[in-house]
């Protein structure tokens, strides 16, 4: 009887331990300046929309979420600078990142065009075409100022290797959760053996650290 009770206690401890462990994925948000990378990230992590935001150097955010397939995961999200002067830092994050979110503004053709060069740079850094990524056309709440069509977005996603494409609004929280959900699913799909880190759950699920 004592042996059975001890066995049950050990099984219970093992189950509790597994519940406390989640996989961690490193997500990199890329795009030109003023496309809403920070607004999307902050809306996802902290749940509110920022009207004005100082140009980002590099910001790091953390959040846990449950994927659409039921998996619990922890995300480390790097919100990168949109200016060329921080290119070396961007290359470092490209090298270390697992999944990538490419963001353009539907109100700017230049930010749309810039993404192809960024994608090509990522492919060179990773030395493979098969990189987990999603393409995002942000600011669709400003449809009256649209200059990039939805069809153009889908065509670009085909050039990106058939990656998922979303139109989003950080202001309206449209497709924000879906973007981060699907980039993680892309990581898992492309690399099922991915060696993501296991981390203990914290009492506060959302944290932020600034990288200087």
Short mmCIF file of N, CA, C and O in Angstrom, two decimals, residues 26-149:
data_model
loop_
_atom_site.label_atom_id
_atom_site.label_comp_id
_atom_site.label_asym_id
_atom_site.label_seq_id
_atom_site.Cartn_x
_atom_site.Cartn_y
_atom_site.Cartn_z
N UNK A 26 11.67 32.04 -30.22
CA UNK A 26 12.18 33.39 -30.45
C UNK A 26 11.62 33.93 -31.76
O UNK A 26 11.89 33.41 -32.83
N UNK A 27 10.84 35.01 -31.64
CA UNK A 27 10.16 35.61 -32.78
C UNK A 27 10.78 36.98 -33.07
O UNK A 27 10.92 37.80 -32.15
N UNK A 28 11.09 37.25 -34.32
CA UNK A 28 11.68 38.52 -34.72
C UNK A 28 10.68 39.28 -35.61
O UNK A 28 10.17 38.72 -36.59
N UNK A 29 10.41 40.53 -35.27
CA UNK A 29 9.49 41.37 -36.04
C UNK A 29 10.31 42.33 -36.89
O UNK A 29 11.09 43.14 -36.37
N UNK A 30 10.14 42.24 -38.22
CA UNK A 30 10.95 43.00 -39.16
C UNK A 30 10.07 43.90 -40.03
O UNK A 30 8.91 43.59 -40.29
N UNK A 31 10.65 45.01 -40.49
CA UNK A 31 9.94 45.91 -41.37
C UNK A 31 10.53 47.30 -41.29
O UNK A 31 11.32 47.61 -40.40
N UNK A 32 10.16 48.14 -42.24
CA UNK A 32 10.64 49.53 -42.25
C UNK A 32 10.06 50.31 -41.09
O UNK A 32 9.17 49.83 -40.37
N UNK A 33 10.56 51.52 -40.90
CA UNK A 33 10.05 52.37 -39.82
C UNK A 33 8.61 52.80 -40.05
O UNK A 33 8.16 52.93 -41.19
N UNK A 34 7.88 52.96 -38.96
CA UNK A 34 6.51 53.51 -38.98
C UNK A 34 5.47 52.61 -39.66
O UNK A 34 4.43 53.09 -40.13
N UNK A 35 5.74 51.30 -39.71
CA UNK A 35 4.72 50.39 -40.27
C UNK A 35 3.82 49.82 -39.18
O UNK A 35 2.82 49.18 -39.49
N UNK A 36 4.21 50.03 -37.90
CA UNK A 36 3.39 49.55 -36.80
C UNK A 36 3.90 48.29 -36.15
O UNK A 36 3.12 47.56 -35.50
N UNK A 37 5.19 48.00 -36.29
CA UNK A 37 5.76 46.80 -35.64
C UNK A 37 5.58 46.86 -34.13
O UNK A 37 5.17 45.88 -33.50
N UNK A 38 5.92 48.00 -33.54
CA UNK A 38 5.80 48.14 -32.08
C UNK A 38 4.35 48.11 -31.65
O UNK A 38 4.01 47.50 -30.63
N UNK A 39 3.48 48.75 -32.43
CA UNK A 39 2.06 48.77 -32.09
C UNK A 39 1.47 47.37 -32.10
O UNK A 39 0.69 47.00 -31.21
N UNK A 40 1.83 46.56 -33.10
CA UNK A 40 1.36 45.18 -33.16
C UNK A 40 1.86 44.37 -31.97
O UNK A 40 1.10 43.63 -31.34
N UNK A 41 3.16 44.53 -31.67
CA UNK A 41 3.76 43.75 -30.59
C UNK A 41 3.18 44.13 -29.24
O UNK A 41 2.85 43.26 -28.43
N UNK A 42 3.04 45.42 -28.99
CA UNK A 42 2.50 45.88 -27.71
C UNK A 42 1.03 45.51 -27.57
O UNK A 42 0.56 45.13 -26.48
N UNK A 43 0.28 45.58 -28.66
CA UNK A 43 -1.12 45.15 -28.62
C UNK A 43 -1.21 43.67 -28.27
O UNK A 43 -2.05 43.25 -27.46
N UNK A 44 -0.32 42.86 -28.83
CA UNK A 44 -0.32 41.42 -28.55
C UNK A 44 0.09 41.13 -27.12
O UNK A 44 -0.53 40.32 -26.43
N UNK A 45 1.16 41.78 -26.65
CA UNK A 45 1.72 41.46 -25.33
C UNK A 45 0.95 42.13 -24.20
O UNK A 45 0.66 41.50 -23.18
N UNK A 46 0.61 43.41 -24.38
CA UNK A 46 0.05 44.18 -23.27
C UNK A 46 -1.42 44.55 -23.45
O UNK A 46 -2.06 45.01 -22.51
N UNK A 47 -1.95 44.34 -24.65
CA UNK A 47 -3.38 44.48 -24.85
C UNK A 47 -3.91 45.89 -25.02
O UNK A 47 -5.08 46.15 -24.76
N UNK A 48 -3.08 46.81 -25.48
CA UNK A 48 -3.58 48.16 -25.78
C UNK A 48 -2.86 48.73 -26.99
O UNK A 48 -1.78 48.25 -27.38
N UNK A 49 -3.46 49.77 -27.58
CA UNK A 49 -2.90 50.39 -28.79
C UNK A 49 -2.20 51.68 -28.42
O UNK A 49 -2.73 52.51 -27.68
N UNK A 50 -1.00 51.84 -28.95
CA UNK A 50 -0.25 53.08 -28.72
C UNK A 50 -0.38 53.98 -29.93
O UNK A 50 -0.07 53.60 -31.06
N UNK A 51 -0.86 55.21 -29.72
CA UNK A 51 -1.01 56.18 -30.81
C UNK A 51 0.36 56.70 -31.25
O UNK A 51 0.65 56.80 -32.43
N UNK A 52 1.19 57.05 -30.26
CA UNK A 52 2.51 57.60 -30.56
C UNK A 52 3.57 56.77 -29.86
O UNK A 52 3.40 56.37 -28.71
N UNK A 53 4.65 56.53 -30.57
CA UNK A 53 5.72 55.69 -30.02
C UNK A 53 7.05 56.17 -30.56
O UNK A 53 7.19 56.43 -31.76
N UNK A 54 8.02 56.32 -29.66
CA UNK A 54 9.35 56.74 -30.10
C UNK A 54 9.94 55.67 -31.01
O UNK A 54 9.74 54.47 -30.78
N UNK A 55 10.69 56.08 -32.04
CA UNK A 55 11.32 55.10 -32.93
C UNK A 55 12.11 54.06 -32.14
O UNK A 55 12.86 54.39 -31.23
N UNK A 56 11.89 52.80 -32.46
CA UNK A 56 12.49 51.69 -31.72
C UNK A 56 13.96 51.52 -32.08
O UNK A 56 14.34 51.63 -33.25
N UNK A 57 14.79 51.27 -31.07
CA UNK A 57 16.15 50.77 -31.33
C UNK A 57 16.01 49.25 -31.40
O UNK A 57 16.06 48.66 -32.45
N UNK A 58 15.81 48.62 -30.29
CA UNK A 58 15.44 47.21 -30.22
C UNK A 58 14.71 47.02 -28.90
O UNK A 58 15.18 47.48 -27.87
N UNK A 59 13.56 46.37 -28.91
CA UNK A 59 12.83 46.05 -27.69
C UNK A 59 12.57 44.55 -27.64
O UNK A 59 12.34 43.91 -28.67
N UNK A 60 12.60 44.03 -26.43
CA UNK A 60 12.36 42.59 -26.23
C UNK A 60 11.14 42.43 -25.33
O UNK A 60 11.05 43.07 -24.28
N UNK A 61 10.20 41.60 -25.76
CA UNK A 61 8.98 41.34 -24.99
C UNK A 61 8.85 39.84 -24.77
O UNK A 61 9.35 39.03 -25.55
N UNK A 62 8.13 39.49 -23.71
CA UNK A 62 7.85 38.08 -23.43
C UNK A 62 6.37 37.91 -23.13
O UNK A 62 5.77 38.75 -22.46
N UNK A 63 5.83 36.81 -23.63
CA UNK A 63 4.44 36.49 -23.33
C UNK A 63 4.20 35.00 -23.52
O UNK A 63 4.80 34.38 -24.41
N UNK A 64 3.35 34.43 -22.69
CA UNK A 64 2.91 33.05 -22.87
C UNK A 64 1.55 33.06 -23.56
O UNK A 64 0.74 33.98 -23.37
N UNK A 65 1.29 32.04 -24.39
CA UNK A 65 0.00 31.94 -25.06
C UNK A 65 -0.32 30.48 -25.31
O UNK A 65 0.57 29.61 -25.28
N UNK A 66 -1.59 30.21 -25.55
CA UNK A 66 -2.04 28.89 -25.97
C UNK A 66 -2.32 28.94 -27.46
O UNK A 66 -3.12 29.75 -27.92
N UNK A 67 -1.66 28.08 -28.22
CA UNK A 67 -1.83 28.05 -29.67
C UNK A 67 -3.19 27.48 -30.04
O UNK A 67 -3.87 26.87 -29.21
N UNK A 68 -3.56 27.66 -31.29
CA UNK A 68 -4.85 27.17 -31.76
C UNK A 68 -4.95 25.65 -31.70
O UNK A 68 -6.05 25.09 -31.70
N UNK A 69 -3.78 24.96 -31.65
CA UNK A 69 -3.81 23.51 -31.53
C UNK A 69 -3.74 23.04 -30.09
O UNK A 69 -3.62 21.84 -29.82
N UNK A 70 -3.80 23.99 -29.14
CA UNK A 70 -3.84 23.63 -27.72
C UNK A 70 -2.51 23.64 -27.00
O UNK A 70 -2.46 23.49 -25.77
N UNK A 71 -1.40 23.83 -27.72
CA UNK A 71 -0.08 23.85 -27.08
C UNK A 71 0.13 25.14 -26.32
O UNK A 71 -0.22 26.23 -26.81
N UNK A 72 0.71 25.04 -25.13
CA UNK A 72 1.12 26.22 -24.37
C UNK A 72 2.57 26.54 -24.69
O UNK A 72 3.44 25.67 -24.60
N UNK A 73 2.83 27.78 -25.07
CA UNK A 73 4.18 28.18 -25.45
C UNK A 73 4.52 29.53 -24.83
O UNK A 73 3.64 30.30 -24.44
N UNK A 74 5.81 29.80 -24.73
CA UNK A 74 6.30 31.10 -24.29
C UNK A 74 7.04 31.74 -25.45
O UNK A 74 7.83 31.08 -26.14
N UNK A 75 6.76 33.01 -25.71
CA UNK A 75 7.38 33.71 -26.82
C UNK A 75 8.33 34.79 -26.31
O UNK A 75 7.99 35.55 -25.41
N UNK A 76 9.51 34.83 -26.89
CA UNK A 76 10.41 35.96 -26.74
C UNK A 76 10.35 36.71 -28.06
O UNK A 76 10.72 36.18 -29.11
N UNK A 77 9.86 37.94 -28.02
CA UNK A 77 9.60 38.70 -29.25
C UNK A 77 10.55 39.89 -29.32
O UNK A 77 10.60 40.72 -28.41
N UNK A 78 11.31 39.96 -30.40
CA UNK A 78 12.23 41.08 -30.62
C UNK A 78 11.61 42.03 -31.63
O UNK A 78 11.37 41.66 -32.78
N UNK A 79 11.33 43.24 -31.19
CA UNK A 79 10.80 44.31 -32.04
C UNK A 79 12.01 45.09 -32.55
O UNK A 79 12.65 45.83 -31.80
N UNK A 80 12.34 44.92 -33.82
CA UNK A 80 13.59 45.47 -34.35
C UNK A 80 13.44 46.90 -34.85
O UNK A 80 12.35 47.38 -35.13
N UNK A 81 14.60 47.56 -35.00
CA UNK A 81 14.64 48.92 -35.54
C UNK A 81 14.32 48.88 -37.03
O UNK A 81 14.68 47.94 -37.74
N UNK A 82 13.66 49.93 -37.50
CA UNK A 82 13.32 49.99 -38.92
C UNK A 82 14.30 50.80 -39.74
O UNK A 82 14.08 51.03 -40.93
N UNK A 83 15.40 51.24 -39.13
CA UNK A 83 16.37 52.08 -39.83
C UNK A 83 17.63 51.29 -40.17
O UNK A 83 18.00 50.35 -39.48
N UNK A 84 18.30 51.71 -41.22
CA UNK A 84 19.48 51.00 -41.72
C UNK A 84 20.66 51.06 -40.75
O UNK A 84 21.53 50.20 -40.78
N UNK A 85 20.71 52.09 -39.89
CA UNK A 85 21.87 52.25 -39.02
C UNK A 85 22.02 51.12 -38.00
O UNK A 85 23.08 50.93 -37.43
N UNK A 86 20.94 50.35 -37.80
CA UNK A 86 21.00 49.23 -36.85
C UNK A 86 21.03 47.88 -37.57
O UNK A 86 20.59 46.87 -37.05
N UNK A 87 21.57 47.88 -38.81
CA UNK A 87 21.59 46.67 -39.62
C UNK A 87 22.36 45.53 -38.97
O UNK A 87 21.96 44.37 -39.05
N UNK A 88 23.48 45.84 -38.32
CA UNK A 88 24.29 44.79 -37.69
C UNK A 88 23.50 44.08 -36.60
O UNK A 88 23.57 42.85 -36.47
N UNK A 89 22.73 44.86 -35.79
CA UNK A 89 21.89 44.26 -34.76
C UNK A 89 20.81 43.39 -35.38
O UNK A 89 20.49 42.31 -34.88
N UNK A 90 20.25 43.86 -36.51
CA UNK A 90 19.20 43.10 -37.18
C UNK A 90 19.73 41.76 -37.67
O UNK A 90 19.08 40.73 -37.55
N UNK A 91 20.95 41.77 -38.21
CA UNK A 91 21.56 40.52 -38.67
C UNK A 91 21.75 39.53 -37.53
O UNK A 91 21.56 38.31 -37.69
N UNK A 92 22.12 40.04 -36.36
CA UNK A 92 22.30 39.19 -35.19
C UNK A 92 20.98 38.51 -34.81
O UNK A 92 20.95 37.31 -34.54
N UNK A 93 19.90 39.28 -34.82
CA UNK A 93 18.61 38.71 -34.47
C UNK A 93 18.11 37.75 -35.55
O UNK A 93 17.45 36.76 -35.25
N UNK A 94 18.44 38.04 -36.80
CA UNK A 94 18.09 37.11 -37.88
C UNK A 94 18.77 35.77 -37.66
O UNK A 94 18.19 34.71 -37.87
N UNK A 95 20.02 35.82 -37.22
CA UNK A 95 20.79 34.60 -37.02
C UNK A 95 20.20 33.77 -35.88
O UNK A 95 20.14 32.54 -35.95
N UNK A 96 19.77 34.46 -34.81
CA UNK A 96 19.32 33.76 -33.60
C UNK A 96 17.82 33.48 -33.57
O UNK A 96 17.35 32.68 -32.77
N UNK A 97 17.05 34.17 -34.39
CA UNK A 97 15.60 34.01 -34.37
C UNK A 97 15.15 32.69 -34.97
O UNK A 97 15.84 32.08 -35.78
N UNK A 98 13.96 32.26 -34.55
CA UNK A 98 13.37 31.02 -35.08
C UNK A 98 12.25 31.30 -36.06
O UNK A 98 12.08 30.59 -37.04
N UNK A 99 11.44 32.32 -35.78
CA UNK A 99 10.33 32.68 -36.65
C UNK A 99 10.33 34.18 -36.89
O UNK A 99 10.74 34.95 -36.03
N UNK A 100 9.83 34.60 -38.08
CA UNK A 100 9.96 35.99 -38.49
C UNK A 100 8.63 36.54 -38.99
O UNK A 100 7.93 35.89 -39.76
N UNK A 101 8.31 37.75 -38.52
CA UNK A 101 7.10 38.46 -38.94
C UNK A 101 7.53 39.67 -39.75
O UNK A 101 8.17 40.59 -39.22
N UNK A 102 7.21 39.67 -41.04
CA UNK A 102 7.54 40.78 -41.93
C UNK A 102 6.33 41.70 -42.03
O UNK A 102 5.27 41.28 -42.48
N UNK A 103 6.52 42.95 -41.65
CA UNK A 103 5.39 43.90 -41.58
C UNK A 103 5.58 45.06 -42.56
O UNK A 103 6.66 45.66 -42.61
N UNK A 104 4.54 45.34 -43.33
CA UNK A 104 4.51 46.56 -44.14
C UNK A 104 3.20 47.29 -43.86
O UNK A 104 2.28 46.74 -43.24
N UNK A 105 3.14 48.54 -44.28
CA UNK A 105 1.90 49.31 -44.14
C UNK A 105 1.17 49.32 -45.47
O UNK A 105 1.78 49.57 -46.52
N UNK A 106 -0.12 49.05 -45.44
CA UNK A 106 -0.90 49.07 -46.68
C UNK A 106 -1.02 50.48 -47.24
O UNK A 106 -1.48 50.66 -48.37
N UNK A 107 -0.59 51.47 -46.47
CA UNK A 107 -0.64 52.87 -46.92
C UNK A 107 0.69 53.34 -47.52
O UNK A 107 0.84 54.51 -47.82
N UNK A 108 1.64 52.42 -47.71
CA UNK A 108 2.97 52.81 -48.18
C UNK A 108 3.57 51.75 -49.10
O UNK A 108 3.87 50.65 -48.64
N UNK A 109 3.75 52.09 -50.36
CA UNK A 109 4.35 51.15 -51.30
C UNK A 109 5.83 50.91 -51.00
O UNK A 109 6.35 49.82 -51.24
N UNK A 110 6.51 51.92 -50.46
CA UNK A 110 7.94 51.77 -50.19
C UNK A 110 8.18 50.74 -49.09
O UNK A 110 9.12 49.93 -49.19
N UNK A 111 7.34 50.73 -48.05
CA UNK A 111 7.53 49.74 -46.97
C UNK A 111 7.22 48.34 -47.48
O UNK A 111 7.80 47.36 -46.99
N UNK A 112 6.32 48.25 -48.45
CA UNK A 112 6.01 46.96 -49.07
C UNK A 112 7.20 46.46 -49.88
O UNK A 112 7.62 45.32 -49.78
N UNK A 113 7.78 47.36 -50.68
CA UNK A 113 8.92 46.99 -51.50
C UNK A 113 10.16 46.65 -50.70
O UNK A 113 10.96 45.79 -51.09
N UNK A 114 10.33 47.30 -49.55
CA UNK A 114 11.52 47.07 -48.71
C UNK A 114 11.61 45.63 -48.20
O UNK A 114 12.71 45.14 -47.91
N UNK A 115 10.47 44.96 -48.08
CA UNK A 115 10.46 43.65 -47.45
C UNK A 115 11.17 42.58 -48.27
O UNK A 115 11.74 41.64 -47.70
N UNK A 116 11.16 42.71 -49.59
CA UNK A 116 11.83 41.70 -50.41
C UNK A 116 13.32 41.67 -50.11
O UNK A 116 13.91 40.60 -49.96
N UNK A 117 13.92 42.85 -50.00
CA UNK A 117 15.36 42.92 -49.69
C UNK A 117 15.63 42.35 -48.29
O UNK A 117 16.64 41.66 -48.08
N UNK A 118 14.74 42.65 -47.33
CA UNK A 118 14.91 42.11 -45.98
C UNK A 118 14.81 40.59 -45.99
O UNK A 118 15.57 39.89 -45.32
N UNK A 119 13.86 40.08 -46.75
CA UNK A 119 13.68 38.63 -46.84
C UNK A 119 14.92 37.99 -47.46
O UNK A 119 15.38 36.94 -47.00
N UNK A 120 15.45 38.59 -48.50
CA UNK A 120 16.66 38.06 -49.15
C UNK A 120 17.85 38.08 -48.19
O UNK A 120 18.67 37.17 -48.18
N UNK A 121 17.93 39.12 -47.39
CA UNK A 121 19.01 39.20 -46.39
C UNK A 121 18.86 38.09 -45.36
O UNK A 121 19.85 37.47 -44.94
N UNK A 122 17.62 37.84 -44.92
CA UNK A 122 17.37 36.76 -43.97
C UNK A 122 17.79 35.41 -44.54
O UNK A 122 18.42 34.60 -43.85
N UNK A 123 17.46 35.17 -45.79
CA UNK A 123 17.82 33.91 -46.45
C UNK A 123 19.34 33.76 -46.50
O UNK A 123 19.87 32.66 -46.27
N UNK A 124 20.05 34.85 -46.76
CA UNK A 124 21.51 34.78 -46.79
C UNK A 124 22.08 34.49 -45.41
O UNK A 124 23.01 33.69 -45.25
N UNK A 125 21.52 35.16 -44.40
CA UNK A 125 22.01 34.97 -43.03
C UNK A 125 21.74 33.54 -42.56
O UNK A 125 22.60 32.90 -41.95
N UNK A 126 20.55 33.03 -42.85
CA UNK A 126 20.16 31.68 -42.43
C UNK A 126 20.73 30.58 -43.33
O UNK A 126 20.74 29.41 -42.95
N UNK A 127 21.15 30.98 -44.54
CA UNK A 127 21.68 30.04 -45.53
C UNK A 127 20.65 28.97 -45.92
O UNK A 127 20.98 27.81 -46.14
N UNK A 128 19.40 29.38 -45.97
CA UNK A 128 18.32 28.49 -46.41
C UNK A 128 17.11 29.33 -46.81
O UNK A 128 16.89 30.42 -46.28
N UNK A 129 16.35 28.83 -47.78
CA UNK A 129 15.12 29.48 -48.21
C UNK A 129 13.94 29.11 -47.30
O UNK A 129 12.93 29.81 -47.26
N UNK A 130 14.11 28.01 -46.60
CA UNK A 130 13.00 27.44 -45.84
C UNK A 130 12.98 27.97 -44.41
O UNK A 130 13.24 27.25 -43.45
N UNK A 131 12.66 29.26 -44.29
CA UNK A 131 12.65 29.93 -42.98
C UNK A 131 11.20 30.17 -42.55
O UNK A 131 10.40 30.69 -43.34
N UNK A 132 10.82 29.83 -41.32
CA UNK A 132 9.45 30.10 -40.84
C UNK A 132 9.17 31.60 -40.80
O UNK A 132 9.89 32.35 -40.13
N UNK A 133 8.13 32.04 -41.50
CA UNK A 133 7.81 33.47 -41.54
C UNK A 133 6.34 33.67 -41.88
O UNK A 133 5.68 32.79 -42.42
N UNK A 134 5.84 34.86 -41.55
CA UNK A 134 4.52 35.31 -42.00
C UNK A 134 4.67 36.73 -42.53
O UNK A 134 5.55 37.47 -42.10
N UNK A 135 3.80 37.09 -43.44
CA UNK A 135 3.79 38.43 -44.04
C UNK A 135 2.55 39.16 -43.55
O UNK A 135 1.45 38.60 -43.54
N UNK A 136 2.73 40.43 -43.14
CA UNK A 136 1.63 41.19 -42.54
C UNK A 136 1.50 42.56 -43.20
O UNK A 136 2.46 43.34 -43.24
N UNK A 137 0.30 42.85 -43.70
CA UNK A 137 -0.03 44.19 -44.18
C UNK A 137 -0.80 44.90 -43.08
O UNK A 137 -1.99 44.64 -42.87
N UNK A 138 -0.13 45.79 -42.38
CA UNK A 138 -0.74 46.46 -41.22
C UNK A 138 -1.46 47.75 -41.61
O UNK A 138 -1.31 48.25 -42.72
N UNK A 139 -2.23 48.26 -40.67
CA UNK A 139 -2.99 49.52 -40.79
C UNK A 139 -4.19 49.38 -41.73
O UNK A 139 -4.57 50.34 -42.41
N UNK A 140 -4.84 48.21 -41.75
CA UNK A 140 -5.99 48.06 -42.64
C UNK A 140 -7.22 48.81 -42.13
O UNK A 140 -8.23 48.88 -42.82
N UNK A 141 -7.11 49.41 -40.91
CA UNK A 141 -8.17 50.32 -40.45
C UNK A 141 -8.12 51.65 -41.21
O UNK A 141 -9.05 52.46 -41.13
N UNK A 142 -7.03 51.88 -41.97
CA UNK A 142 -6.87 53.10 -42.77
C UNK A 142 -7.07 52.78 -44.24
O UNK A 142 -6.31 53.19 -45.11
N UNK A 143 -8.12 52.03 -44.53
CA UNK A 143 -8.35 51.53 -45.88
C UNK A 143 -8.53 52.63 -46.91
O UNK A 143 -8.21 52.45 -48.09
N UNK A 144 -9.02 53.80 -46.48
CA UNK A 144 -9.21 54.91 -47.41
C UNK A 144 -7.87 55.45 -47.93
O UNK A 144 -7.81 56.14 -48.94
N UNK A 145 -6.77 55.10 -47.24
CA UNK A 145 -5.43 55.55 -47.65
C UNK A 145 -4.63 54.39 -48.26
O UNK A 145 -3.43 54.51 -48.49
N UNK A 146 -5.28 53.29 -48.54
CA UNK A 146 -4.60 52.10 -49.06
C UNK A 146 -3.96 52.36 -50.42
O UNK A 146 -4.58 52.92 -51.33
N UNK A 147 -2.70 51.89 -50.56
CA UNK A 147 -2.02 51.95 -51.85
C UNK A 147 -1.46 50.56 -52.23
O UNK A 147 -1.03 50.35 -53.35
N UNK A 148 -1.47 49.62 -51.27
CA UNK A 148 -1.05 48.24 -51.55
C UNK A 148 -2.29 47.36 -51.43
O UNK A 148 -2.93 47.31 -50.38
N UNK A 149 -2.63 46.67 -52.50
CA UNK A 149 -3.84 45.86 -52.52
C UNK A 149 -3.63 44.53 -51.79
O UNK A 149 -2.50 44.07 -51.62
#
